[in-house]
XYZ file of C-alpha atoms in Angstrom:
424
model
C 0.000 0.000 0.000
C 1.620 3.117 -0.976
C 2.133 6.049 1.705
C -0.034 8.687 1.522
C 1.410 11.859 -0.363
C 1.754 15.297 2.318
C 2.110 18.617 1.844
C 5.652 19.656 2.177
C 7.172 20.305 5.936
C 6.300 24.252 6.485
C 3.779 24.833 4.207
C 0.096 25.246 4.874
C -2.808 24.377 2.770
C -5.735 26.736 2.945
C -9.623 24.894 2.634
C -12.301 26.155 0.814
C -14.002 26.703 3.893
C -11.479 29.319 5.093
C -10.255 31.037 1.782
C -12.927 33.551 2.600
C -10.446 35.196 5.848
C -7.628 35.344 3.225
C -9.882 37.542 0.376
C -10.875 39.369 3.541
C -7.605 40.522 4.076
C -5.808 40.756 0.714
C -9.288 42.853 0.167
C -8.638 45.143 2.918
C -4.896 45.627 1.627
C -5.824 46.385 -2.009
C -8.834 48.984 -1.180
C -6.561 50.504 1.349
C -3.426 50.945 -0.902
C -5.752 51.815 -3.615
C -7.122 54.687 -1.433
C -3.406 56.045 -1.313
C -3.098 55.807 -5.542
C -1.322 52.799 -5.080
C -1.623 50.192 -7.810
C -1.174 46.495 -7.820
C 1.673 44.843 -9.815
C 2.640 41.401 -9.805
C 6.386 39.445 -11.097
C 7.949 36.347 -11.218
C 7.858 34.023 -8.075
C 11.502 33.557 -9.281
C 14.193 35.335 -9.946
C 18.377 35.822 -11.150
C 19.727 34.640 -7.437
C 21.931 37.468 -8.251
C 19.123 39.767 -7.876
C 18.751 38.418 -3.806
C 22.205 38.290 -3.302
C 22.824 41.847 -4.618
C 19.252 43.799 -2.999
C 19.252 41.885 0.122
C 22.592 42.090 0.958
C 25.133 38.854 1.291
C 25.254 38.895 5.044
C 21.812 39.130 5.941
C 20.460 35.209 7.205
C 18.127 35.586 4.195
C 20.566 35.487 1.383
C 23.228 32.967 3.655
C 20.865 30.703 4.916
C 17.052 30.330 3.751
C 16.874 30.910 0.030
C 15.608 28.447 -2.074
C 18.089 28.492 -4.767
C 18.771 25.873 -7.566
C 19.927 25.798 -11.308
C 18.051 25.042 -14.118
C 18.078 22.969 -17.114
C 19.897 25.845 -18.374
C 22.482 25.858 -16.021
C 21.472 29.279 -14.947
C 21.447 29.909 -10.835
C 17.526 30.723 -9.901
C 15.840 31.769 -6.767
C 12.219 31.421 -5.343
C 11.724 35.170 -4.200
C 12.111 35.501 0.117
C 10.375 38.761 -0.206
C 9.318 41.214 -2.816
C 10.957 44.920 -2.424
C 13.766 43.522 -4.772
C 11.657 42.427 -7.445
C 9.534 45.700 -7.386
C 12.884 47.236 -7.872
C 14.009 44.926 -10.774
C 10.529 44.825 -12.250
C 10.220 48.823 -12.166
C 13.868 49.436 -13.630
C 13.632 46.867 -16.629
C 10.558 48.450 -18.012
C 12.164 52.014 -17.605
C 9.947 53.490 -15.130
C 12.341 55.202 -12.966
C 12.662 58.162 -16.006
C 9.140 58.408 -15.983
C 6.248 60.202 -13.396
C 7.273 60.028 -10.044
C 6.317 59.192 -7.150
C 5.851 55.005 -8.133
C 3.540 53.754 -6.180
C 2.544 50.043 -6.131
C 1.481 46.927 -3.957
C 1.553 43.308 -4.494
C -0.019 40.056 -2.432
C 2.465 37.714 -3.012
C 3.922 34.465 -2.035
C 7.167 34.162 -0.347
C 9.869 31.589 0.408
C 12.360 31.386 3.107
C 14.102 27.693 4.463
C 13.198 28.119 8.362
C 12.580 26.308 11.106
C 9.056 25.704 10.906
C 6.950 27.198 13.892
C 3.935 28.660 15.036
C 2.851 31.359 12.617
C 5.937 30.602 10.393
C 5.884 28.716 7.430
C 8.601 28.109 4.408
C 6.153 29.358 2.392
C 4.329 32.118 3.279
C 2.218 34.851 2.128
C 2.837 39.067 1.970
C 0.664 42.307 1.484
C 3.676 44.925 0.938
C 3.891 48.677 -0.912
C 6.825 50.268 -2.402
C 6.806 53.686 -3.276
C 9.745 55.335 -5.439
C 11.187 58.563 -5.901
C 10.274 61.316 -2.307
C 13.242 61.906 -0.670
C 11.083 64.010 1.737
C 9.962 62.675 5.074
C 6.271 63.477 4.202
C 6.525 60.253 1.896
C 7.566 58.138 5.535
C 4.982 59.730 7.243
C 2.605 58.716 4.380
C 3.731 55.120 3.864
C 3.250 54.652 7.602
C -0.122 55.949 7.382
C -0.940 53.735 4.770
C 0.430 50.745 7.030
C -1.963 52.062 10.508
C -5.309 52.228 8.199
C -4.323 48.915 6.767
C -4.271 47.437 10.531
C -7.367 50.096 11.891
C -9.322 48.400 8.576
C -8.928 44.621 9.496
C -9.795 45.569 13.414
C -6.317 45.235 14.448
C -5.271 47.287 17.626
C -1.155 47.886 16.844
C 1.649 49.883 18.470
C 3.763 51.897 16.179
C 7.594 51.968 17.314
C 10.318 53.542 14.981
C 14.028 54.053 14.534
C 16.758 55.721 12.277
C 19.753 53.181 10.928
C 21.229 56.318 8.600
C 23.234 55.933 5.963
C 26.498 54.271 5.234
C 28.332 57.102 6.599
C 26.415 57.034 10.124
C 26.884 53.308 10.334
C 30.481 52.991 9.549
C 30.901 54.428 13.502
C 28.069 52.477 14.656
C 29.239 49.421 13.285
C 32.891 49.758 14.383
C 31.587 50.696 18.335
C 29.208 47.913 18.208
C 32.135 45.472 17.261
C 34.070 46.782 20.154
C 31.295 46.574 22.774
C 30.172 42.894 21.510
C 33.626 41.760 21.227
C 33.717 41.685 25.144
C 31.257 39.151 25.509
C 32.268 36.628 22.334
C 32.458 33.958 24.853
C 28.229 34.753 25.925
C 27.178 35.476 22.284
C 25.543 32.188 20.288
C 27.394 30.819 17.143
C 24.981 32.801 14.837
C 25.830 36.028 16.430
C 29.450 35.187 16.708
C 29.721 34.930 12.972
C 27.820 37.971 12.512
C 30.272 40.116 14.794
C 32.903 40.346 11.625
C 30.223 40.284 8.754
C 28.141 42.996 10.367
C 27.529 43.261 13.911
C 23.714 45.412 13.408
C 22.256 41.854 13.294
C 23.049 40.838 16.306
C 20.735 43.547 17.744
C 18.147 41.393 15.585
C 18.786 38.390 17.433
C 16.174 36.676 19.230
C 18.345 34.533 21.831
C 17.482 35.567 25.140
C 21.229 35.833 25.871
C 22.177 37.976 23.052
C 19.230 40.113 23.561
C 20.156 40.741 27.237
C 23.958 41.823 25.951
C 22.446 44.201 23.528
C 20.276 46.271 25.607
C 23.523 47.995 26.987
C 24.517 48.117 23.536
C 25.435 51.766 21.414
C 22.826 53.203 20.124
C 22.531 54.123 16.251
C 20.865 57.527 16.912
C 23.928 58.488 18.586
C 25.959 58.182 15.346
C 23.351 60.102 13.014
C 25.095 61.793 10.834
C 23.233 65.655 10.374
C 21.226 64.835 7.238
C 19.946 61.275 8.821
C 19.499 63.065 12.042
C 17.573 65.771 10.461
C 15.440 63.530 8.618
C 14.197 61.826 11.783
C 13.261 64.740 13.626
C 10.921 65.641 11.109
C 9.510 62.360 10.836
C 8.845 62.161 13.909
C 7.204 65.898 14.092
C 5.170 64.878 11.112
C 3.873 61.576 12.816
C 2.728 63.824 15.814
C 1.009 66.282 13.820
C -0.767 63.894 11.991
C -2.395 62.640 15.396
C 0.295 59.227 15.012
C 1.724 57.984 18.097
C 4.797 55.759 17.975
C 7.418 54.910 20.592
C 10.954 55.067 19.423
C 12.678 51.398 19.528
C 16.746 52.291 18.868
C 17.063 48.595 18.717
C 15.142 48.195 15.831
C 17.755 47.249 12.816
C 15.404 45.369 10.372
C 16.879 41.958 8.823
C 17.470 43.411 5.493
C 20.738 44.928 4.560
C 19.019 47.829 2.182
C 16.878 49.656 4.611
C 18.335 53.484 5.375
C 17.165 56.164 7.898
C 13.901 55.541 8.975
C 12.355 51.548 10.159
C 9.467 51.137 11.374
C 7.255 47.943 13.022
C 3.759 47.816 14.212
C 3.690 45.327 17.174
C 0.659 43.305 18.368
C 0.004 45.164 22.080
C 0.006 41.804 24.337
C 2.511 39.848 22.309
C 4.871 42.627 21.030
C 5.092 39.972 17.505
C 5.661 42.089 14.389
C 2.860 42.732 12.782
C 3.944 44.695 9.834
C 7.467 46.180 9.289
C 9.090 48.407 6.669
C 11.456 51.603 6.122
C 13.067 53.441 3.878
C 16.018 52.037 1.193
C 17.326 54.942 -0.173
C 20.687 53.457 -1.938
C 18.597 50.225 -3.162
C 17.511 51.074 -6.599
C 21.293 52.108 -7.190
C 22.379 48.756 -6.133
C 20.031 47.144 -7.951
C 20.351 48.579 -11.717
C 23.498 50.636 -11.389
C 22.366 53.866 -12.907
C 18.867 55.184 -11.488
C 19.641 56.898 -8.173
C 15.576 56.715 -6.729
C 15.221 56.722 -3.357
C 12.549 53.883 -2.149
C 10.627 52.944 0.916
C 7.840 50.706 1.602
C 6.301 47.669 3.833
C 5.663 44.120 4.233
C 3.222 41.762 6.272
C 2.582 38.481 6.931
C -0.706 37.280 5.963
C -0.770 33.987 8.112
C -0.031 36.185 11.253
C -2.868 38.899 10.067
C -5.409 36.181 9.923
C -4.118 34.112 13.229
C -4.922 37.942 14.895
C -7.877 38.258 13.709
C -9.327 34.638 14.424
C -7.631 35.540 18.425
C -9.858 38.955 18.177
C -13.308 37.206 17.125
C -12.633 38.757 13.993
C -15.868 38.339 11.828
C -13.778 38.890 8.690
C -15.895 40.828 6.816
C -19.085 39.249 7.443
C -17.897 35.569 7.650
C -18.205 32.928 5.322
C -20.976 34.463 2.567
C -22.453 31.044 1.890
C -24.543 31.032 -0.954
C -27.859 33.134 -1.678
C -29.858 29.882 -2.678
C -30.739 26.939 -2.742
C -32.948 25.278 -5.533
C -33.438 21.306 -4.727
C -35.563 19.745 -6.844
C -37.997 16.483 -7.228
C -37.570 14.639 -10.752
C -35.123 15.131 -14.045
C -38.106 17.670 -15.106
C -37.737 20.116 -12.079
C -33.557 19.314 -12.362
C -33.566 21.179 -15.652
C -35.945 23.647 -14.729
C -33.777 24.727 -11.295
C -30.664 24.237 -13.310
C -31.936 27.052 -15.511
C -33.351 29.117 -12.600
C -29.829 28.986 -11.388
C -28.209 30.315 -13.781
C -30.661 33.607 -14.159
C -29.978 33.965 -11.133
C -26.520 33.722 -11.414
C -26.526 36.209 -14.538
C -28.111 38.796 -11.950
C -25.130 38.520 -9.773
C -26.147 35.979 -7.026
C -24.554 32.392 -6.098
C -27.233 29.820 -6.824
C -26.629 26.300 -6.225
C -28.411 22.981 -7.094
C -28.335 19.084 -6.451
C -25.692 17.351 -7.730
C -25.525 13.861 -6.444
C -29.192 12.981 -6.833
C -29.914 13.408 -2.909
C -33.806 12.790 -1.682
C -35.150 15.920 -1.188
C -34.736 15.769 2.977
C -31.321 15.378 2.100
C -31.054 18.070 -0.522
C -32.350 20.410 2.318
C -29.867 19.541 5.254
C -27.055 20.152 2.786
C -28.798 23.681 1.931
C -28.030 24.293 5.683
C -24.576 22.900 5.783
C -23.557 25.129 2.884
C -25.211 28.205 5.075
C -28.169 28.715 2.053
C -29.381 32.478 2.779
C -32.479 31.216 0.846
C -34.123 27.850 -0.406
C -36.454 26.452 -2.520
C -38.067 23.581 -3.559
C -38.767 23.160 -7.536
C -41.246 20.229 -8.143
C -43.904 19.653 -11.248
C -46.350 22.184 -10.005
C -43.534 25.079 -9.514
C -42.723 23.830 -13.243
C -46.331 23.825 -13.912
C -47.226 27.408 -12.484
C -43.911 28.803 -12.616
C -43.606 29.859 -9.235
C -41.921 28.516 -6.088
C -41.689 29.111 -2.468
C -39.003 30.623 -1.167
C -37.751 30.270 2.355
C -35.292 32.117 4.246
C -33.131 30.056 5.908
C -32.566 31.738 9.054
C -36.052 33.396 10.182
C -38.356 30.161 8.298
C -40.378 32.435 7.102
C -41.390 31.782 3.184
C -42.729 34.102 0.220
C -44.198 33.059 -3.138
C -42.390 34.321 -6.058
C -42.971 33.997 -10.052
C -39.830 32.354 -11.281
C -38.902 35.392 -13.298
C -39.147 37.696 -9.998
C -36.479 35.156 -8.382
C -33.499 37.378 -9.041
C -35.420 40.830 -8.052
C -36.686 38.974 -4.651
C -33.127 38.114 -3.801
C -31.812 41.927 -4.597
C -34.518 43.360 -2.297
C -34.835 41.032 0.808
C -30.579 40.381 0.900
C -30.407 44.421 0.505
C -32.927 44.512 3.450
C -31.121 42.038 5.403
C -27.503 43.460 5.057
């Protein structure tokens, strides 16, 4: 007997009975980035590795450790994307965009791959609502892309704290990076393995760690804002004056480094309130577009978040994602091939009108036919028999109150636009 086939370790199949939390959220994401004059774009789920290796930066655990990354028949090396600012980048350069209007704004819902330890709320493959905008340098456009980011979370019913930092620019960090060396370098015998290979590479990370230990050693650690050089310093004051006098609170975090190498001056993370997990993170990548196509010098910045987690949040909050499950508006069993065909082509008129109609399938009695009307949560049934056929009418019941109206067969459609409009 042959073993049965699984869905591979750290993935996560989603039923038909749930897909209606994911469109709930991926439809929150597109009407609020739409709202902002953002527009969707979409790109390969793979890409050049050299496009990973050069936008996310070599020594981030991303590029060194989780990529899925193989060559093809071709003998070219390939990579199935870990996140999607570097393809927005690639995507928006190759088609010559960056010498046309700016600002760029898009969004994408996207799947993502990364080779982690699989764990609650993280998968291998996993699922993203981010923005990228292209081309303000001013901190209006941060204040605006974080914005964006607390309507996204107010619109699915999530309650988030905002906490923010400044990593400057090369120049700021070459300081930073050389006193955090020094101050680590004290306690290489404390730090774990990943952080003691990170101390040489680029010791920001380790501020990212999530060992308890290392976490401990870098709360005493130099702080980033302290190194700001005056344009990066600048910058963040009036980020941080704009967020107030847009009514935004935040709380500044100067641990907060991001896991990306391309982010510049300002990161930001919205943080579930009881939990402090990440919610939604993002900054700004001002030398990124350079990196990536060598000529255009576009300052970027943008967001990412985890759709699993969204939806895990909202199923903790009672979330009723947008009305739940919408079922189906009716229900047309039927007694005999005669009153088949006749509901079959009810269905479909109704179906031309804009309303989900189902009918039996598997030649159920008509007791049967009914409890699966209920099962499927039927907002209306009916039962179609020779005499509907005969008089071309049918009683309709609503499913939730019992109570039943008699309607010509070619008011069906109208019935269902007035009574679901007077029940929403």
């Amino acid at each position: 007997m042959q073993s049965q086939i699984k869905a591979p370790r750290g993935t996560n199949d989603v039923l038909g009975k749930d897909s209606y939390k994911w469109r709930y959220i991926e439809r929150t994401g597109e009407q609020t980035a739409e709202s902002f004059g953002f527009k969707e774009v979409r790109f390969p789920t793979f890409e050049d590795t050299e496009l990973f290796d050069r936008g996310v930066g070599g020594t981030t655990d991303i590029v060194q450790k989780e990529m899925y990354t193989f060559t093809d028949k071709g003998g070219r090396s390939v990579t199935l994307r870990p996140e999607g600012t570097a393809s927005v980048v690639r995507q928006t350069s190759e088609h010559g965009l960056f010498g046309g209007l700016l600002p760029i704004k898009a969004y994408y819902i996207i799947p993502c791959f990364r080779y982690e330890k699989p764990q609650a709320g993280r998968y291998r493959e996993f699922h993203q609502f981010g923005v990228e905008m292209f081309g303000p340098r001013d901190p209006s456009a941060d204040v605006e892309v974080i914005r964006l980011a607390a309507d996204f979370l107010f619109n699915l019913g999530i309650s988030s704290d905002l906490t923010i930092n400044s990593i400057g620019c090369p120049e700021c960090r070459r300081g930073f990076q050389k006193a955090l060396r020094d101050y680590f370098e004290s306690y290489k015998d404390k730090l774990c393995q990943t952080c003691l290979d990170r101390l040489e590479r680029n010791p920001m990370r380790i501020l990212d760690c999530k060992s308890p230990v290392c976490k401990e050693i870098a709360k005493s650690a130099p702080l980033i804002t302290d190194y700001l050089c005056e344009e990066c310093e600048n910058h963040y004051i009036k980020v941080k004056a704009k967020l107030s006098a847009a009514g935004i609170s935040y709380v500044e975090d100067p641990h907060i480094v991001r896991g990306l190498d391309y982010y510049t001056k300002t990161v930001f993370e919205f943080l579930e309130p009881d939990t402090g997990l990440a919610l939604l993170a993002g900054g700004r990548y001002d030398l990124l577009v350079k990196e990536i196509d060598g000529k255009n010098d576009v300052p970027g910045l943008g967001f990412a978040s985890g759709i699993e987690r969204l939806i895990s949040v909202c199923e903790k909050n009672g979330s009723d994602f947008g009305g739940g499950d919408p079922g189906v508006d009716i229900y047309l069993s039927n007694i005999g091939e005669e009153a088949l065909e006749a509901a079959e082509n009810l269905a479909e008129r109704v179906r031309e009108a804009g309303f989900s109609a189902q009918t039996d399938l598997m030649n159920r009695s008509l007791k049967a036919q009914m409890k699966y009307a209920d099962k499927i949560g039927a907002k209306f049934s009916a039962v179609v028999g020779e005499e509907e056929v005969k008089n071309q009418r049918l009683t309709i019941k609503n499913m939730e109150s019992g109570l039943s109206d008699e309607v010509s067969f070619s008011s069906v459609a109208e019935y269902l636009s007035r009574t679901l409009s007077e029940l929403s």
